[in-house]
């Protein structure tokens, strides 16, 4: 059991796992910002442009139950919220595309700036090695 927890501790301590955890937390925070952008800014503008429509309230009523106290419980499919979620996803995907595109452009620029390492000299063939040995032997005799 100690070995199992030791392996788990080693796995968690690796840098890439910690980086992934930080990415998930930042992604969740980014999602809340995008949700606010979609729900509080973009969708009201789209609704205003469409004549005052409120997509988040769009629903298909499935059933209605009236309680004894007179309150009404409505069971509905909220497809307007789904439309908001799709728009939110598209904005997040677009932002990630822009980030990845910028990172790739920076990498390409960095690769262009760094001179390529010179190729190592090719190793002499077996024939060249043999000829070198013969040359060295002939020099020693003379």
XYZ file of N, CA and C in Angstrom:
426
model
N 0.817 -1.186 0.000
C 0.000 0.000 0.000
C 0.866 1.257 0.000
N 1.996 1.233 0.725
C 2.901 2.376 0.740
C 3.458 2.634 -0.654
N 3.743 1.554 -1.373
C 4.290 1.698 -2.721
C 3.272 2.392 -3.636
N 2.009 2.009 -3.476
C 0.950 2.602 -4.284
C 0.868 4.101 -4.033
N 0.822 4.512 -2.766
C 0.739 5.933 -2.438
C 2.024 6.666 -2.805
N 3.168 5.978 -2.728
C 4.423 6.584 -3.160
C 4.406 6.889 -4.646
N 3.890 5.937 -5.443
C 3.776 6.155 -6.890
C 2.796 7.286 -7.186
N 1.694 7.324 -6.413
C 0.710 8.389 -6.610
C 1.323 9.749 -6.290
N 2.078 9.833 -5.203
C 2.732 11.083 -4.822
C 3.712 11.523 -5.911
N 4.461 10.577 -6.466
C 5.407 10.885 -7.548
C 4.668 11.383 -8.788
N 3.531 10.754 -9.082
C 2.724 11.151 -10.240
C 2.208 12.577 -10.080
N 1.699 12.897 -8.896
C 1.143 14.222 -8.641
C 2.236 15.289 -8.646
N 3.437 14.935 -8.192
C 4.522 15.905 -8.083
C 5.131 16.266 -9.437
N 4.820 15.530 -10.471
C 5.355 15.848 -11.798
C 4.828 17.196 -12.247
N 5.657 17.904 -12.967
C 5.295 19.244 -13.408
C 4.097 19.280 -14.335
N 3.983 18.314 -15.248
C 2.903 18.388 -16.222
C 1.530 18.191 -15.576
N 1.446 17.424 -14.495
C 0.170 17.248 -13.807
C -0.225 18.549 -13.117
N 0.724 19.204 -12.501
C 0.442 20.467 -11.837
C 0.064 21.526 -12.871
N 0.763 21.560 -13.997
C 0.429 22.502 -15.063
C -0.993 22.259 -15.580
N -1.363 20.983 -15.708
C -2.701 20.654 -16.175
C -3.746 21.128 -15.159
N -3.471 20.940 -13.873
C -4.411 21.378 -12.847
C -4.585 22.897 -12.886
N -3.495 23.622 -13.055
C -3.579 25.079 -13.153
C -4.393 25.462 -14.394
N -4.186 24.756 -15.496
C -4.941 25.028 -16.719
C -6.431 24.799 -16.543
N -6.802 23.765 -15.808
C -8.219 23.487 -15.571
C -8.842 24.603 -14.737
N -8.138 25.045 -13.691
C -8.667 26.111 -12.838
C -8.803 27.411 -13.632
N -7.786 27.755 -14.406
C -7.850 28.974 -15.214
C -8.960 28.850 -16.262
N -9.107 27.666 -16.837
C -10.174 27.438 -17.817
C -11.550 27.616 -17.216
N -11.741 27.146 -15.989
C -13.034 27.314 -15.319
C -13.316 28.793 -15.068
N -12.296 29.529 -14.660
C -12.475 30.964 -14.438
C -12.767 31.666 -15.765
N -12.078 31.259 -16.829
C -12.298 31.847 -18.146
C -13.720 31.567 -18.616
N -14.228 30.371 -18.315
C -15.590 30.007 -18.711
C -16.604 30.922 -18.038
N -16.383 31.234 -16.769
C -17.339 32.117 -16.090
C -17.326 33.513 -16.712
N -16.164 33.974 -17.139
C -16.078 35.281 -17.802
C -16.828 35.242 -19.127
N -16.612 34.183 -19.898
C -17.289 34.054 -21.195
C -18.793 33.913 -21.004
N -19.221 33.139 -19.994
C -20.661 33.019 -19.730
C -21.279 34.378 -19.432
N -20.584 35.178 -18.644
C -21.084 36.517 -18.340
C -21.127 37.370 -19.607
N -20.081 37.274 -20.425
C -20.057 38.018 -21.680
C -21.249 37.644 -22.556
N -21.514 36.340 -22.676
C -22.617 35.883 -23.525
C -23.961 36.282 -22.932
N -24.176 35.958 -21.638
C -25.489 36.164 -21.027
C -25.797 37.627 -20.730
N -24.771 38.412 -20.398
C -25.026 39.782 -19.953
C -24.782 40.842 -21.022
N -24.024 40.507 -22.066
C -23.706 41.521 -23.075
C -24.170 41.104 -24.473
N -23.695 39.957 -24.939
C -23.970 39.572 -26.331
C -25.438 39.209 -26.556
N -25.991 38.335 -25.720
C -27.375 37.906 -25.953
C -28.383 39.048 -25.798
N -28.215 39.970 -24.818
C -29.143 41.114 -24.814
C -29.038 41.960 -26.080
N -27.803 42.126 -26.603
C -27.655 42.869 -27.856
C -28.317 42.138 -29.021
N -28.115 40.822 -29.084
C -28.747 40.034 -30.147
C -30.264 40.106 -30.011
N -30.758 39.991 -28.777
C -32.203 40.097 -28.553
C -32.739 41.453 -28.952
N -31.992 42.519 -28.621
C -32.416 43.869 -28.984
C -32.447 44.031 -30.504
N -31.402 43.491 -31.193
C -31.363 43.568 -32.654
C -32.490 42.769 -33.294
N -32.931 41.724 -32.603
C -34.016 40.881 -33.127
C -35.390 41.362 -32.654
N -35.476 42.544 -32.101
C -36.778 43.097 -31.712
C -37.182 42.778 -30.285
N -36.230 42.655 -29.398
C -36.563 42.451 -27.983
C -36.690 40.993 -27.569
N -36.127 40.087 -28.323
C -36.195 38.666 -27.968
C -35.270 38.359 -26.798
N -35.709 37.452 -25.925
C -34.881 36.986 -24.811
C -34.723 35.479 -24.976
N -33.577 35.067 -25.523
C -33.378 33.649 -25.815
C -33.404 32.778 -24.567
N -32.919 33.303 -23.445
C -32.818 32.470 -22.247
C -34.185 32.050 -21.720
N -35.248 32.758 -22.101
C -36.577 32.387 -21.629
C -37.321 31.486 -22.617
N -36.719 31.153 -23.739
C -37.379 30.291 -24.716
C -37.471 28.880 -24.161
N -38.656 28.330 -24.214
C -38.867 26.994 -23.665
C -40.049 26.334 -24.361
N -40.077 25.020 -24.282
C -41.222 24.242 -24.742
C -41.860 23.643 -23.497
N -43.088 24.040 -23.208
C -43.777 23.576 -22.010
C -44.216 22.130 -22.215
N -43.811 21.257 -21.311
C -44.181 19.846 -21.398
C -45.413 19.542 -20.536
N -45.405 20.053 -19.319
C -46.549 19.808 -18.435
C -46.630 20.907 -17.396
N -47.791 20.980 -16.756
C -48.026 21.969 -15.730
C -48.717 21.287 -14.563
N -48.231 21.529 -13.348
C -48.857 20.953 -12.160
C -49.258 22.097 -11.236
N -50.488 22.041 -10.777
C -50.976 23.048 -9.845
C -51.006 22.423 -8.459
N -50.311 23.036 -7.532
C -50.258 22.522 -6.163
C -51.506 22.979 -5.403
N -51.693 22.414 -4.199
C -52.869 22.755 -3.386
C -52.898 24.221 -2.985
N -51.701 24.813 -2.832
C -51.663 26.222 -2.426
C -51.841 27.182 -3.607
N -52.047 26.648 -4.787
C -52.304 27.476 -5.959
C -51.077 27.775 -6.803
N -49.887 27.364 -6.342
C -48.683 27.603 -7.135
C -48.630 26.643 -8.314
N -48.013 27.105 -9.378
C -47.940 26.321 -10.604
C -46.496 25.907 -10.839
N -46.275 24.613 -11.038
C -44.954 24.090 -11.371
C -44.975 23.695 -12.845
N -44.067 24.262 -13.596
C -44.022 24.008 -15.037
C -42.806 23.146 -15.340
N -43.012 22.091 -16.097
C -41.937 21.230 -16.578
C -41.717 21.607 -18.042
N -40.501 22.128 -18.363
C -40.274 22.629 -19.715
C -38.860 22.317 -20.179
N -38.707 22.286 -21.499
C -37.393 22.156 -22.130
C -36.906 23.566 -22.428
N -35.796 23.950 -21.812
C -35.288 25.322 -21.944
C -34.270 25.392 -23.097
N -34.742 25.411 -24.317
C -33.823 25.418 -25.453
C -33.145 26.773 -25.642
N -33.683 27.827 -25.069
C -33.035 29.139 -25.137
C -31.714 29.140 -24.391
N -31.656 28.463 -23.250
C -30.395 28.346 -22.505
C -29.382 27.530 -23.301
N -29.893 26.552 -24.065
C -29.013 25.760 -24.920
C -28.413 26.634 -26.014
N -29.208 27.535 -26.566
C -28.686 28.464 -27.578
C -27.587 29.327 -26.967
N -27.806 29.815 -25.749
C -26.776 30.597 -25.052
C -25.509 29.772 -24.848
N -25.671 28.504 -24.492
C -24.508 27.629 -24.269
C -23.731 27.415 -25.563
N -24.423 27.277 -26.672
C -23.751 27.107 -27.970
C -22.944 28.359 -28.313
N -23.539 29.520 -28.113
C -22.825 30.766 -28.405
C -21.618 30.905 -27.486
N -21.793 30.550 -26.225
C -20.679 30.591 -25.269
C -19.555 29.661 -25.718
N -19.901 28.451 -26.144
C -18.897 27.503 -26.632
C -18.152 28.058 -27.834
N -18.869 28.657 -28.770
C -18.228 29.199 -29.967
C -17.267 30.328 -29.620
N -17.629 31.156 -28.646
C -16.732 32.243 -28.238
C -15.483 31.673 -27.582
N -15.652 30.680 -26.700
C -14.495 30.052 -26.044
C -13.596 29.390 -27.088
N -14.194 28.675 -28.037
C -13.405 28.016 -29.082
C -12.647 29.050 -29.912
N -13.286 30.167 -30.233
C -12.625 31.217 -30.999
C -11.462 31.814 -30.213
N -11.669 32.070 -28.922
C -10.588 32.624 -28.084
C -9.411 31.661 -28.008
N -9.690 30.375 -27.809
C -8.610 29.385 -27.763
C -7.889 29.293 -29.101
N -8.632 29.370 -30.202
C -8.020 29.371 -31.523
C -7.054 30.543 -31.661
N -7.488 31.730 -31.207
C -6.624 32.915 -31.292
C -5.372 32.752 -30.436
N -5.517 32.183 -29.236
C -4.364 31.982 -28.350
C -3.383 31.002 -28.988
N -3.877 29.871 -29.486
C -3.002 28.869 -30.103
C -2.337 29.440 -31.345
N -3.077 30.210 -32.133
C -2.507 30.829 -33.335
C -1.372 31.785 -32.957
N -1.568 32.578 -31.906
C -0.530 33.512 -31.459
C 0.700 32.767 -30.946
N 0.482 31.701 -30.195
C 1.614 30.909 -29.686
C 2.393 30.290 -30.831
N 1.692 29.733 -31.807
C 2.372 29.137 -32.963
C 3.148 30.193 -33.750
N 2.603 31.394 -33.878
C 3.310 32.467 -34.593
C 4.585 32.859 -33.844
N 4.499 32.929 -32.507
C 5.693 33.257 -31.721
C 6.751 32.162 -31.851
N 6.321 30.911 -31.857
C 7.279 29.798 -32.008
C 7.965 29.859 -33.366
N 7.169 30.119 -34.422
C 7.758 30.212 -35.761
C 8.760 31.350 -35.835
N 8.408 32.488 -35.235
C 9.303 33.646 -35.251
C 10.588 33.328 -34.500
N 10.472 32.653 -33.372
C 11.650 32.286 -32.583
C 12.535 31.307 -33.359
N 11.921 30.346 -34.039
C 12.689 29.385 -34.835
C 13.410 30.075 -35.985
N 12.778 31.091 -36.587
C 13.413 31.817 -37.684
C 14.587 32.649 -37.188
N 14.477 33.195 -35.974
C 15.541 34.029 -35.422
C 16.753 33.208 -35.017
N 16.543 32.027 -34.493
C 17.655 31.181 -34.056
C 18.289 30.520 -35.267
N 19.593 30.683 -35.422
C 20.230 30.012 -36.566
C 20.220 28.497 -36.334
N 20.067 27.799 -37.413
C 20.054 26.343 -37.324
C 21.442 25.854 -36.931
N 21.479 24.871 -36.078
C 22.761 24.297 -35.651
C 23.420 23.640 -36.853
N 24.729 23.856 -37.011
C 25.384 23.236 -38.160
C 25.339 21.713 -38.041
N 25.180 21.101 -39.165
C 25.116 19.638 -39.184
C 26.488 19.082 -38.832
N 26.518 18.047 -38.014
C 27.825 17.464 -37.675
C 28.460 16.842 -38.916
N 29.800 16.853 -38.916
C 30.503 16.260 -40.047
C 30.154 14.783 -40.119
N 29.922 14.325 -41.342
C 29.595 12.899 -41.458
C 30.804 12.048 -41.075
N 30.526 10.929 -40.467
C 31.603 10.032 -40.048
C 32.222 9.392 -41.295
N 33.536 9.271 -41.299
C 34.169 8.695 -42.495
C 33.727 7.241 -42.703
N 33.674 6.884 -43.970
C 33.272 5.519 -44.292
C 34.417 4.558 -43.948
N 34.119 3.285 -44.029
C 35.116 2.259 -43.708
C 36.316 2.365 -44.654
N 36.064 2.672 -45.916
C 37.155 2.806 -46.883
C 38.068 3.972 -46.531
N 37.464 5.101 -46.134
C 38.263 6.268 -45.768
C 39.113 5.987 -44.535
N 38.540 5.268 -43.569
C 39.301 4.920 -42.366
C 40.490 4.037 -42.727
N 40.256 3.069 -43.603
C 41.326 2.170 -44.019
C 42.415 2.939 -44.765
N 42.031 3.841 -45.652
C 43.021 4.632 -46.375
C 43.811 5.527 -45.423
N 43.157 6.069 -44.388
C 43.867 6.895 -43.399
C 44.903 6.074 -42.645
N 44.534 4.857 -42.283
C 45.476 3.989 -41.579
C 46.686 3.660 -42.464
N 46.408 3.382 -43.729
C 47.505 3.077 -44.660
C 48.408 4.299 -44.795
N 47.833 5.476 -44.919
C 48.619 6.709 -45.033
C 49.500 6.901 -43.801
N 48.919 6.683 -42.603
C 49.689 6.852 -41.359
C 50.817 5.851 -41.263
N 50.565 4.610 -41.707
C 51.632 3.585 -41.698
C 52.746 3.940 -42.653
N 52.400 4.443 -43.828
C 53.418 4.831 -44.797
C 54.273 6.011 -44.258
N 53.634 6.933 -43.541
C 54.392 8.054 -42.952
C 55.359 7.554 -41.918
N 54.973 6.555 -41.134
C 55.850 6.023 -40.092
C 57.062 5.305 -40.696
N 56.876 4.632 -41.806
C 57.982 3.905 -42.450
C 58.997 4.887 -42.998
N 58.565 5.996 -43.497
C 59.478 6.952 -44.122
C 60.058 7.847 -43.131
